[in-house]
Phi, psi and omega in degrees: 000314179298322180296320180297321179296320179297318181296319179296320179295319179296318179295321179295319179298320180296317178296322180296320178299317181296320179293325184285336182251100181305137175074001179296328181294341180281345184291136175268170178304149181304329181299326179290316180295320179298322178294322176299317180292324177296321177295321178297316180297317180297319180295319179294318180295322182291327183269354183277069176281184181301128179292127181295148179251174179299324180293326181293328185286323178069053180289148177283334179277136176285130182235165185238131175223151179254164180225163173291128179238144175291162185304317184295327178287323177298315178300317180298316181295321177296317178300319179296318179298314182292325178295319178295324177296316180298317179298319180296318180295315181296331180276001179078017183262004177087188190232112182208158176248143172265104189253124176302134180283132177248024179287163181301326181293341182257017179257152178215127174270127181251108183302323181296331179262342183056044176204163180271136179234168182257129176282180193265011181291141179220169180225160180267126177251097189260141178288334183278352181266126183301324184285340183240001185300320183291317180294327177295319178296317179297319179300316179298317181295319179297318178299320178296316181294321178296320179298321177297316180298318181292322179296318181274348182055051176235161178248145174226164176274166177298329178292319176302315181300317180300318184284355176288336181205067183299322182299321180282311186287325179067314181218142185295331180299330180287317178289325178297316181297314180292329177300318176294322177299319180296322176302315180294318181299317183276347179074029181231161177291160181293328179293336177291343181275359181066024175243125183236163173272159177296153180300133181223309182286157177224156180223144177213155177120206191277069180216134172237132177210163178263135178241100182057038177096343179268129179280129182244125175255110187284357173275351184241031183253011179074187183292329183287337180077188181256129176296135180288124182301135180291338179253103185294340182296336182269002180263132179199184176051048180288131178226143181197146171249019181290157177261341179196168175251129178255112180267118186245133181288312192260144177295323182297316179292321177300314181297321178299313182291322180292316181294325179281000182051046180303328183290345175273323178291315176234100188309114182204171174246126182252129183224144176214150173256007179057049179116229182301133182295129174264166185299316183299317180293321179295318178294319182293317179298316179297319180298317178298313181300314186285324183275327184261349181054047181252145174291150179244123178247135186249135176242108183229168176295154176272074175207167183302328184285330174298318179289326177296319178297316178300319182291329177296317177297320187273317186249346179101166177257151180293330181294327181238037180297337179296340181241025185296333180298329182263342188256350184259147178247117185288150170059051172277132183260135181277103182276316181175182347279129183257156180307323180291341180290335184300316177276322183301319181259012175054048176296125182304146181302323182291346179265355177266139183252140177289137178285139176281170177300322179293322177301313182296318178299316179298319178297316180293322177297320178297325180296340179270351181283139182297324182290339174276316180302331182296334183247100183302327180293325176294318180299317180298315180294317180294320177299320178297318180298313181293324180292314182280340182056037179236144175226165180206146176270162177303325183294348177300334179293340180293349177295339177266355184138146185300331183255014181299323179303311185275334185266333184233302189302303182294315177303320181290322176300315180293319180299318183273001183053042187270074176223159181245000000 
């Protein structure tokens, strides 16, 4: 008799849970969702043919791209630049650098590549010009420091580089900007310069890889996960039984999924840059995608900046368009949270935030971008966002329960194949 009462109470509790979590009753058994994900993975692997290059497209416009170069070639290129400067000075022609322009006017979105590239326009940075003398000096100093790093074969962070000459650089943004200019001048990726950003991104889930010879199992890294190595060259031997990669914008959502061991219920690799994408996370994501042939699904906030972050991973940033071939991950699918989800999943009004004038302007500017226009479904979602003037964070789902994201929202999205 007591057992029957317990069973009735348990059944009642289960029904109450279903009532408390909207749309949970729509979920099918995990085996059905897993089969959907297996089909997605097979489809992604079948379509992952050779990624087209700039040469394959055959553009009429001359464009500029950089490549990974070994240390000796970087040193040689620096030597060549300095030798040309010396010849120019001796010839009485002054001291100047020919610097590729990274302005918006010199950017080009190529639909066939689905990424932003840098055109071939450049400008003269002369030591004799009052407006450019300081930047010319910084450029020379950065080249000297890079040559030292290559000679010693050591890596430093951008912050370390800044502190070598604070009086000259004054602000780290100035040394960072010139560092990108130097990459363009030398024709190499920024990682080839032995300068890295501080560790920011993290990864957890069904991934094993070697980090400078040490094997890392990302299922055994706890809730915090494994920090993504700032130097992608030391990452190798990637192995995984995951069905997809889940790219998460926010650290809070990442922690929820990691603590709930979402990657065990639905085999996946979860990665986040904790906001704005850093170079190391972008390189790591591309490496996983290309080596493991896994589909990438993105979970970002329902606001213009969430979509901008997604576009940086997929199409590249204008600031580093010269290296978009190495930094972009093709065919990232927008899983959520999308503007249409706010009504579809009945997100409470008090959890929706009014868009500011700047938000609306950013949304309208995105609608003018070629990489958005290419995808009609993205245009539809953005138009809805601008029309309703509402935005929402991933954490808005917590209004239904702290684990609603991992227990209902994401499983239902995967079940319905609701991605763009």
